Amino acid sequence: MMGRILAADWLKIRGKGLWLLILVGPLGLTAMQALNFGLRFDYMKRRYAGDLWGGLLDNTALFVPMALFLGGTLVCSLMANIEHQTSAWKQLLALPVSRIAVFASKLMLCLLLLAVSCLLLSGFVTALGLLFGFGASAIPVYGILRIGFLSCAAVMPFIALQLWLSLAFRNQAMPVSIGVICAIVSPFTATLSEWLPINWPYLAWTGPHRLYFAGAGLALALLVLLPGAAHFARKDVN
């Protein structure tokens, strides 16, 4: 049954622009670094002479949290809006399926789309480094995968909250506003406490306790998902 619900949700997002969004995010981040390094290549090459790949990854990582906050918001909102705009909730929830299964299907599809985006980011950054001649033998495979996936794990509490709000409210103004605000302020909160969840996506990349922040993100996401799923299961959806 869960597979059928997921397959139905997969069909619903076709032609809705979600896949374009998943592509635009990592492509935009890579294009920013192409300009950043391309316009001052000699300077950047001298500055990161000891670790060119590390310099590229560090510069990219500065903007990954912002992209995750904004991208996660749009993915959750657009996915939920398909049901809200077509008034399909009553028909969907009248079927012999549990609301928890419907909620879980939306969550799994959202996570799949974000995982594809993170994988594309790793591929695009690798291609950019090779294009700049950083050397294939020195590719930091773990670092390239970590730049997207660990930060994505750390941002999971935010994704869980966004999915909850997007599914619960027909008007998407509140969840989208929260997402945009988090994306805008995230670069300026690094000097605040490391225990603020908004800082975890970047701390999952830098610092001595990267895995702790990724794990904390997954744990807090579970705590957010439980009341979110329970609320969705009880709420009257039009």
XYZ file of C-alpha atoms in Angstrom:
238
model
C 0.000 0.000 0.000
C 2.777 2.416 0.891
C 4.376 1.792 -2.501
C 1.138 2.663 -4.291
C 0.757 5.915 -2.379
C 4.350 6.860 -3.152
C 3.865 5.998 -6.837
C 0.727 8.156 -6.951
C 2.560 11.078 -5.356
C 5.389 10.600 -7.844
C 2.951 10.928 -10.745
C 1.418 14.065 -9.230
C 4.688 15.999 -9.236
C 5.380 15.335 -12.908
C 5.188 18.544 -14.887
C 4.897 20.683 -11.748
C 8.357 22.262 -11.869
C 9.745 20.391 -8.873
C 12.422 18.636 -10.893
C 13.474 21.965 -12.378
C 13.810 23.335 -8.839
C 15.929 20.342 -7.820
C 18.252 21.072 -10.754
C 18.379 24.855 -10.396
C 19.563 24.801 -6.762
C 22.851 22.916 -7.203
C 23.392 24.445 -10.634
C 23.056 27.937 -9.172
C 25.510 27.215 -6.344
C 28.019 25.825 -8.826
C 27.575 28.805 -11.151
C 28.302 31.162 -8.240
C 31.603 29.414 -7.570
C 32.409 29.330 -11.268
C 32.175 33.124 -11.223
C 33.917 33.406 -7.858
C 36.942 31.401 -8.991
C 36.788 32.295 -12.673
C 36.901 36.068 -12.205
C 39.879 35.952 -9.837
C 41.406 32.600 -10.603
C 45.039 33.570 -10.043
C 44.269 35.047 -6.621
C 42.178 32.061 -5.519
C 44.810 29.648 -6.778
C 47.481 31.381 -4.697
C 45.235 31.586 -1.646
C 44.344 27.887 -1.712
C 47.586 26.637 -3.216
C 47.893 23.939 -0.565
C 44.372 22.585 -1.094
C 42.531 23.788 -4.180
C 39.687 21.321 -3.759
C 39.285 22.320 -0.125
C 39.069 25.977 -1.093
C 36.365 25.239 -3.643
C 34.365 23.181 -1.150
C 34.708 25.744 1.650
C 33.483 28.550 -0.589
C 30.563 26.442 -1.803
C 29.626 25.342 1.726
C 28.988 28.943 2.774
C 25.848 29.018 0.625
C 24.624 25.434 1.002
C 22.534 26.113 4.160
C 20.758 29.021 2.472
C 19.979 26.835 -0.538
C 18.703 24.013 1.673
C 16.411 26.287 3.678
C 14.955 27.874 0.568
C 14.870 24.695 -1.511
C 13.317 22.624 1.271
C 10.637 25.265 1.751
C 9.718 25.328 -1.925
C 9.732 21.542 -2.303
C 7.406 21.038 0.681
C 5.137 23.915 -0.292
C 4.822 22.981 -3.965
C 4.203 19.339 -3.113
C 1.454 20.189 -0.624
C -0.025 22.828 -2.909
C -0.793 20.174 -5.517
C -3.333 18.686 -3.101
C -4.590 22.056 -1.827
C -5.168 23.599 -5.267
C -7.003 20.569 -6.663
C -9.008 20.096 -3.429
C -7.946 16.461 -3.566
C -7.602 15.891 0.174
C -11.144 14.613 0.705
C -10.889 12.136 -2.159
C -7.412 11.025 -1.119
C -8.245 10.571 2.553
C -11.515 8.802 1.724
C -9.476 5.917 0.336
C -8.714 2.949 2.621
C -5.271 4.268 3.547
C -4.083 5.730 6.812
C -3.283 9.404 7.085
C 0.071 8.473 8.579
C 0.892 6.610 5.355
C -0.058 9.682 3.309
C 2.138 11.883 5.502
C 5.018 9.390 5.293
C 4.739 9.242 1.502
C 5.008 13.024 1.208
C 8.009 12.971 3.535
C 9.788 10.209 1.607
C 9.256 11.961 -1.716
C 10.524 15.246 -0.284
C 13.650 13.539 1.078
C 14.219 11.781 -2.245
C 14.098 15.070 -4.138
C 16.514 16.708 -1.704
C 18.869 13.713 -1.932
C 18.893 13.985 -5.727
C 19.678 17.689 -5.412
C 22.579 16.972 -3.026
C 23.916 14.337 -5.410
C 23.726 16.790 -8.301
C 25.603 19.365 -6.227
C 28.402 16.866 -5.612
C 28.569 16.082 -9.321
C 28.528 19.711 -10.442
C 31.208 20.763 -7.932
C 33.403 17.866 -9.046
C 32.972 18.860 -12.691
C 33.814 22.481 -11.851
C 36.994 21.497 -10.018
C 38.101 19.329 -12.911
C 37.305 22.144 -15.344
C 39.603 24.428 -13.351
C 42.323 21.783 -13.502
C 42.445 20.910 -9.805
C 43.405 17.331 -10.649
C 41.371 14.140 -10.723
C 43.795 12.282 -8.469
C 43.218 14.757 -5.624
C 39.402 14.678 -5.651
C 38.195 14.575 -2.001
C 35.326 12.152 -2.552
C 34.211 12.142 1.086
C 34.296 15.936 1.282
C 32.352 16.330 -1.953
C 29.617 14.000 -0.724
C 29.636 15.541 2.742
C 29.077 19.093 1.496
C 25.495 18.284 0.579
C 24.420 15.209 2.480
C 25.644 16.049 5.997
C 24.240 19.560 5.734
C 20.981 18.072 4.478
C 20.846 15.754 7.501
C 21.381 18.727 9.802
C 18.560 20.707 8.164
C 16.024 17.891 8.624
C 14.216 19.507 11.611
C 13.419 22.468 9.390
C 12.226 20.180 6.566
C 10.001 18.280 8.999
C 8.479 21.539 10.255
C 7.957 22.843 6.732
C 6.219 19.650 5.637
C 3.959 19.773 8.695
C 2.951 23.395 8.094
C 2.607 23.014 4.326
C 0.286 20.018 4.621
C -1.725 21.467 7.505
C -2.499 24.901 6.037
C -4.049 25.628 2.664
C -2.557 29.132 2.667
C 1.183 28.681 2.152
C 2.115 32.219 3.241
C 3.289 31.211 6.715
C 5.539 28.235 5.815
C 7.029 30.059 2.833
C 7.674 33.180 4.922
C 9.400 31.115 7.607
C 11.566 29.435 4.983
C 12.570 32.671 3.283
C 13.408 34.316 6.617
C 15.550 31.349 7.687
C 17.362 31.363 4.348
C 18.086 35.094 4.587
C 19.274 35.160 8.205
C 21.215 31.865 8.187
C 24.511 33.446 6.982
C 24.370 35.941 9.860
C 23.710 33.557 12.764
C 27.072 31.767 12.727
C 28.320 33.883 15.638
C 25.391 32.777 17.810
C 25.173 29.579 19.842
C 26.067 26.370 18.053
C 22.985 24.796 19.604
C 20.674 26.891 17.463
C 19.330 24.465 14.821
C 19.621 27.155 12.148
C 23.418 26.882 12.493
C 23.583 23.096 12.255
C 23.689 22.797 8.431
C 26.912 24.820 8.280
C 28.390 23.257 11.425
C 27.809 19.842 9.848
C 30.384 20.917 7.269
C 32.911 22.739 9.423
C 34.172 22.291 12.963
C 35.394 19.277 14.938
C 31.959 17.773 15.652
C 30.395 17.574 12.198
C 28.705 14.219 12.698
C 27.222 15.353 16.006
C 25.308 18.162 14.332
C 24.123 15.918 11.498
C 22.959 13.364 14.060
C 21.313 16.056 16.175
C 19.448 17.218 13.079
C 18.086 13.734 12.422
C 17.104 13.260 16.073
C 15.319 16.615 16.318
C 13.603 15.955 12.978
C 12.105 12.790 14.438
C 10.805 14.760 17.419
C 9.183 17.269 15.051
C 7.752 14.587 12.759
C 5.916 12.741 15.520
C 3.585 15.614 16.518
C 3.408 16.692 12.870
C 2.131 13.293 11.753
C -0.226 13.092 14.744
C -1.651 16.539 13.955
C -2.132 15.636 10.285
C -3.882 12.401 11.283
C -6.449 14.272 13.406
C -6.906 17.487 11.447
C -9.886 18.025 9.162
C -8.415 18.699 5.716
C -10.553 20.367 3.057
